[in-house]
């Protein structure tokens, strides 16, 4: 991983920052669509449960807020900060090693919530099977997202803006 030059937008007085509220994001559904949970789904079927994990569990990003910066403000910020001392090491990597420069254009924040769906597992046999499967599902989610299962969550979107890279 490359060390980045971290800037505080409020300290650097960027006016173009816009924040908006977004609907909850269903992480479990997205992982399922990407095929990332195929191993866990197979284990669910092996113990007699449905492969549809959303039937039993919920993993969502709630209270979602998205902050974005315009491309013009991002360019201005880069131009004003790129050669300051706090960015010296990162800039050296860009110039001397040909590393790419990336600009963070948006950040999405919210609360991560993992839960077993209410009413699921009322049957003792189903509950025991879910208890057997749940630790593996939690471990897979933690590994995939390098995150906790509850608490504050953050998603960052990068847009490559090559700047003075060696080719």
PDB file of C-alpha atoms in Angstrom:
ATOM      1  CA  UNK A   1       0.000   0.000   0.000  1.00  0.00           C
ATOM      2  CA  UNK A   2       1.152   3.471  -0.813  1.00  0.00           C
ATOM      3  CA  UNK A   3       1.263   6.124   1.893  1.00  0.00           C
ATOM      4  CA  UNK A   4      -1.214   8.841   1.026  1.00  0.00           C
ATOM      5  CA  UNK A   5      -1.222  12.537   1.642  1.00  0.00           C
ATOM      6  CA  UNK A   6      -4.132  13.085   4.027  1.00  0.00           C
ATOM      7  CA  UNK A   7      -5.835  16.458   4.039  1.00  0.00           C
ATOM      8  CA  UNK A   8      -8.566  17.808   6.270  1.00  0.00           C
ATOM      9  CA  UNK A   9     -11.114  19.368   3.943  1.00  0.00           C
ATOM     10  CA  UNK A  10     -12.481  21.690   6.627  1.00  0.00           C
ATOM     11  CA  UNK A  11      -8.971  22.839   7.601  1.00  0.00           C
ATOM     12  CA  UNK A  12      -8.088  23.410   3.967  1.00  0.00           C
ATOM     13  CA  UNK A  13     -11.323  25.363   3.504  1.00  0.00           C
ATOM     14  CA  UNK A  14     -12.877  23.473   0.623  1.00  0.00           C
ATOM     15  CA  UNK A  15     -16.286  24.947  -0.075  1.00  0.00           C
ATOM     16  CA  UNK A  16     -17.333  22.348  -2.650  1.00  0.00           C
ATOM     17  CA  UNK A  17     -17.987  19.573  -0.137  1.00  0.00           C
ATOM     18  CA  UNK A  18     -21.584  18.410  -0.398  1.00  0.00           C
ATOM     19  CA  UNK A  19     -23.245  15.927   1.925  1.00  0.00           C
ATOM     20  CA  UNK A  20     -26.448  14.028   1.315  1.00  0.00           C
ATOM     21  CA  UNK A  21     -28.439  11.331   3.062  1.00  0.00           C
ATOM     22  CA  UNK A  22     -28.740   8.017   1.230  1.00  0.00           C
ATOM     23  CA  UNK A  23     -31.002   5.005   1.793  1.00  0.00           C
ATOM     24  CA  UNK A  24     -29.731   2.057   3.817  1.00  0.00           C
ATOM     25  CA  UNK A  25     -27.340  -0.153   1.887  1.00  0.00           C
ATOM     26  CA  UNK A  26     -27.821  -3.931   2.071  1.00  0.00           C
ATOM     27  CA  UNK A  27     -24.258  -5.271   2.239  1.00  0.00           C
ATOM     28  CA  UNK A  28     -25.302  -8.918   2.521  1.00  0.00           C
ATOM     29  CA  UNK A  29     -27.384  -8.667  -0.647  1.00  0.00           C
ATOM     30  CA  UNK A  30     -24.464  -7.053  -2.523  1.00  0.00           C
ATOM     31  CA  UNK A  31     -22.017  -9.738  -1.368  1.00  0.00           C
ATOM     32  CA  UNK A  32     -24.479 -12.422  -2.411  1.00  0.00           C
ATOM     33  CA  UNK A  33     -24.872 -10.836  -5.863  1.00  0.00           C
ATOM     34  CA  UNK A  34     -21.071 -10.746  -6.250  1.00  0.00           C
ATOM     35  CA  UNK A  35     -20.794 -14.449  -5.369  1.00  0.00           C
ATOM     36  CA  UNK A  36     -18.622 -13.689  -2.328  1.00  0.00           C
ATOM     37  CA  UNK A  37     -20.698 -15.895  -0.043  1.00  0.00           C
ATOM     38  CA  UNK A  38     -20.808 -19.070  -2.120  1.00  0.00           C
ATOM     39  CA  UNK A  39     -18.825 -21.094   0.445  1.00  0.00           C
ATOM     40  CA  UNK A  40     -21.089 -20.071   3.315  1.00  0.00           C
ATOM     41  CA  UNK A  41     -24.191 -20.708   1.189  1.00  0.00           C
ATOM     42  CA  UNK A  42     -22.946 -24.226   0.451  1.00  0.00           C
ATOM     43  CA  UNK A  43     -22.459 -24.845   4.189  1.00  0.00           C
ATOM     44  CA  UNK A  44     -25.984 -23.559   4.852  1.00  0.00           C
ATOM     45  CA  UNK A  45     -27.406 -26.065   2.381  1.00  0.00           C
ATOM     46  CA  UNK A  46     -25.218 -28.832   3.860  1.00  0.00           C
ATOM     47  CA  UNK A  47     -26.795 -28.314   7.291  1.00  0.00           C
ATOM     48  CA  UNK A  48     -30.317 -28.192   5.834  1.00  0.00           C
ATOM     49  CA  UNK A  49     -30.872 -24.431   5.551  1.00  0.00           C
ATOM     50  CA  UNK A  50     -31.746 -22.336   2.529  1.00  0.00           C
ATOM     51  CA  UNK A  51     -28.877 -20.921   0.453  1.00  0.00           C
ATOM     52  CA  UNK A  52     -30.666 -17.558   0.678  1.00  0.00           C
ATOM     53  CA  UNK A  53     -28.772 -16.109   3.658  1.00  0.00           C
ATOM     54  CA  UNK A  54     -30.872 -12.941   3.574  1.00  0.00           C
ATOM     55  CA  UNK A  55     -33.738 -15.110   4.805  1.00  0.00           C
ATOM     56  CA  UNK A  56     -31.880 -15.541   8.114  1.00  0.00           C
ATOM     57  CA  UNK A  57     -29.496 -12.590   8.504  1.00  0.00           C
ATOM     58  CA  UNK A  58     -29.272  -8.871   7.855  1.00  0.00           C
ATOM     59  CA  UNK A  59     -26.029  -6.913   7.339  1.00  0.00           C
ATOM     60  CA  UNK A  60     -26.631  -3.288   6.397  1.00  0.00           C
ATOM     61  CA  UNK A  61     -25.086   0.150   6.380  1.00  0.00           C
ATOM     62  CA  UNK A  62     -27.726   2.410   7.978  1.00  0.00           C
ATOM     63  CA  UNK A  63     -27.935   6.158   8.673  1.00  0.00           C
ATOM     64  CA  UNK A  64     -25.983   6.584   5.439  1.00  0.00           C
ATOM     65  CA  UNK A  65     -24.367   9.914   4.623  1.00  0.00           C
ATOM     66  CA  UNK A  66     -22.348  10.584   1.481  1.00  0.00           C
ATOM     67  CA  UNK A  67     -19.860  13.429   1.142  1.00  0.00           C
ATOM     68  CA  UNK A  68     -18.485  14.361  -2.266  1.00  0.00           C
ATOM     69  CA  UNK A  69     -16.081  16.926  -3.604  1.00  0.00           C
ATOM     70  CA  UNK A  70     -16.303  18.324  -7.104  1.00  0.00           C
ATOM     71  CA  UNK A  71     -13.580  17.513  -9.603  1.00  0.00           C
ATOM     72  CA  UNK A  72     -12.723  21.232  -9.883  1.00  0.00           C
ATOM     73  CA  UNK A  73     -12.271  21.534  -6.109  1.00  0.00           C
ATOM     74  CA  UNK A  74     -10.270  18.298  -6.087  1.00  0.00           C
ATOM     75  CA  UNK A  75      -7.947  19.710  -8.768  1.00  0.00           C
ATOM     76  CA  UNK A  76      -7.553  22.976  -6.836  1.00  0.00           C
ATOM     77  CA  UNK A  77      -6.850  21.107  -3.612  1.00  0.00           C
ATOM     78  CA  UNK A  78      -4.232  18.934  -5.300  1.00  0.00           C
ATOM     79  CA  UNK A  79      -2.549  21.958  -6.909  1.00  0.00           C
ATOM     80  CA  UNK A  80      -2.433  23.855  -3.605  1.00  0.00           C
ATOM     81  CA  UNK A  81      -1.306  20.950  -1.395  1.00  0.00           C
ATOM     82  CA  UNK A  82       0.780  18.557  -3.501  1.00  0.00           C
ATOM     83  CA  UNK A  83       4.142  20.145  -2.758  1.00  0.00           C
ATOM     84  CA  UNK A  84       3.626  21.011   0.920  1.00  0.00           C
ATOM     85  CA  UNK A  85       5.761  19.219   3.494  1.00  0.00           C
ATOM     86  CA  UNK A  86       2.926  16.975   4.709  1.00  0.00           C
ATOM     87  CA  UNK A  87       2.687  15.468   1.218  1.00  0.00           C
ATOM     88  CA  UNK A  88       6.434  15.211   0.554  1.00  0.00           C
ATOM     89  CA  UNK A  89       6.770  11.421   0.973  1.00  0.00           C
ATOM     90  CA  UNK A  90       3.718  10.663  -1.130  1.00  0.00           C
ATOM     91  CA  UNK A  91       4.785  13.085  -3.854  1.00  0.00           C
ATOM     92  CA  UNK A  92       8.250  11.448  -3.924  1.00  0.00           C
ATOM     93  CA  UNK A  93       6.617   8.084  -4.670  1.00  0.00           C
ATOM     94  CA  UNK A  94       4.559   9.618  -7.474  1.00  0.00           C
ATOM     95  CA  UNK A  95       7.560  11.343  -9.062  1.00  0.00           C
ATOM     96  CA  UNK A  96      10.392   8.864  -8.466  1.00  0.00           C
ATOM     97  CA  UNK A  97       8.665   5.505  -8.493  1.00  0.00           C
ATOM     98  CA  UNK A  98       5.981   6.199 -11.074  1.00  0.00           C
ATOM     99  CA  UNK A  99       3.157   5.502  -8.643  1.00  0.00           C
ATOM    100  CA  UNK A 100      -0.257   6.722  -9.673  1.00  0.00           C
ATOM    101  CA  UNK A 101      -1.955   9.558  -7.866  1.00  0.00           C
ATOM    102  CA  UNK A 102      -5.542   9.044  -6.733  1.00  0.00           C
ATOM    103  CA  UNK A 103      -8.104  11.550  -5.624  1.00  0.00           C
ATOM    104  CA  UNK A 104     -10.841  10.565  -3.197  1.00  0.00           C
ATOM    105  CA  UNK A 105     -13.996  12.031  -4.688  1.00  0.00           C
ATOM    106  CA  UNK A 106     -16.578  10.594  -2.325  1.00  0.00           C
ATOM    107  CA  UNK A 107     -16.885   9.000   1.075  1.00  0.00           C
ATOM    108  CA  UNK A 108     -19.965   7.138   2.302  1.00  0.00           C
ATOM    109  CA  UNK A 109     -20.366   6.698   6.053  1.00  0.00           C
ATOM    110  CA  UNK A 110     -22.950   4.982   8.202  1.00  0.00           C
ATOM    111  CA  UNK A 111     -23.619   2.493  10.940  1.00  0.00           C
ATOM    112  CA  UNK A 112     -22.887  -1.184  10.288  1.00  0.00           C
ATOM    113  CA  UNK A 113     -25.534  -3.513  11.652  1.00  0.00           C
ATOM    114  CA  UNK A 114     -25.419  -7.312  11.636  1.00  0.00           C
ATOM    115  CA  UNK A 115     -28.437  -9.162  13.012  1.00  0.00           C
ATOM    116  CA  UNK A 116     -30.337 -12.397  12.822  1.00  0.00           C
ATOM    117  CA  UNK A 117     -33.749 -11.645  11.349  1.00  0.00           C
ATOM    118  CA  UNK A 118     -36.512 -11.560  13.932  1.00  0.00           C
ATOM    119  CA  UNK A 119     -38.778 -14.584  13.995  1.00  0.00           C
ATOM    120  CA  UNK A 120     -36.153 -16.735  12.291  1.00  0.00           C
ATOM    121  CA  UNK A 121     -34.980 -19.716  14.250  1.00  0.00           C
ATOM    122  CA  UNK A 122     -38.021 -20.019  16.495  1.00  0.00           C
ATOM    123  CA  UNK A 123     -37.791 -23.742  15.761  1.00  0.00           C
ATOM    124  CA  UNK A 124     -35.057 -25.241  17.982  1.00  0.00           C
ATOM    125  CA  UNK A 125     -33.553 -27.261  15.107  1.00  0.00           C
ATOM    126  CA  UNK A 126     -33.305 -24.220  12.790  1.00  0.00           C
ATOM    127  CA  UNK A 127     -31.921 -22.125  15.648  1.00  0.00           C
ATOM    128  CA  UNK A 128     -29.176 -24.697  16.286  1.00  0.00           C
ATOM    129  CA  UNK A 129     -28.253 -24.761  12.596  1.00  0.00           C
ATOM    130  CA  UNK A 130     -28.106 -20.952  12.477  1.00  0.00           C
ATOM    131  CA  UNK A 131     -25.930 -20.930  15.600  1.00  0.00           C
ATOM    132  CA  UNK A 132     -23.557 -23.338  13.824  1.00  0.00           C
ATOM    133  CA  UNK A 133     -23.427 -21.252  10.637  1.00  0.00           C
ATOM    134  CA  UNK A 134     -23.320 -17.745  12.148  1.00  0.00           C
ATOM    135  CA  UNK A 135     -19.669 -17.672  13.348  1.00  0.00           C
ATOM    136  CA  UNK A 136     -18.441 -18.643   9.871  1.00  0.00           C
ATOM    137  CA  UNK A 137     -20.651 -16.021   8.233  1.00  0.00           C
ATOM    138  CA  UNK A 138     -19.427 -13.339  10.632  1.00  0.00           C
ATOM    139  CA  UNK A 139     -15.799 -14.317  10.016  1.00  0.00           C
ATOM    140  CA  UNK A 140     -16.334 -14.153   6.253  1.00  0.00           C
ATOM    141  CA  UNK A 141     -17.959 -10.718   6.479  1.00  0.00           C
ATOM    142  CA  UNK A 142     -15.148  -9.403   8.698  1.00  0.00           C
ATOM    143  CA  UNK A 143     -12.522 -10.783   6.308  1.00  0.00           C
ATOM    144  CA  UNK A 144     -14.229  -9.519   3.163  1.00  0.00           C
ATOM    145  CA  UNK A 145     -14.758  -6.000   4.498  1.00  0.00           C
ATOM    146  CA  UNK A 146     -11.778  -5.816   6.864  1.00  0.00           C
ATOM    147  CA  UNK A 147     -14.284  -4.387   9.286  1.00  0.00           C
ATOM    148  CA  UNK A 148     -16.316  -5.028  12.362  1.00  0.00           C
ATOM    149  CA  UNK A 149     -19.885  -6.241  12.141  1.00  0.00           C
ATOM    150  CA  UNK A 150     -21.334  -3.282  14.006  1.00  0.00           C
ATOM    151  CA  UNK A 151     -20.378   0.317  14.638  1.00  0.00           C
ATOM    152  CA  UNK A 152     -19.341   3.072  12.271  1.00  0.00           C
ATOM    153  CA  UNK A 153     -18.576   2.074   8.684  1.00  0.00           C
ATOM    154  CA  UNK A 154     -16.892   3.871   5.827  1.00  0.00           C
ATOM    155  CA  UNK A 155     -16.813   3.326   2.081  1.00  0.00           C
ATOM    156  CA  UNK A 156     -14.412   5.323  -0.065  1.00  0.00           C
ATOM    157  CA  UNK A 157     -14.670   5.753  -3.810  1.00  0.00           C
ATOM    158  CA  UNK A 158     -11.460   6.516  -5.727  1.00  0.00           C
ATOM    159  CA  UNK A 159     -11.105   8.068  -9.143  1.00  0.00           C
ATOM    160  CA  UNK A 160      -7.672   7.830 -10.753  1.00  0.00           C
ATOM    161  CA  UNK A 161      -6.329  11.205 -11.781  1.00  0.00           C
ATOM    162  CA  UNK A 162      -2.831  10.587 -13.185  1.00  0.00           C
ATOM    163  CA  UNK A 163      -0.581  13.482 -12.250  1.00  0.00           C
ATOM    164  CA  UNK A 164       3.044  13.513 -13.251  1.00  0.00           C
ATOM    165  CA  UNK A 165       3.394   9.738 -13.126  1.00  0.00           C
ATOM    166  CA  UNK A 166       6.225   8.072 -14.956  1.00  0.00           C
ATOM    167  CA  UNK A 167       5.143   5.760 -17.704  1.00  0.00           C
TER     168      UNK A 167
END
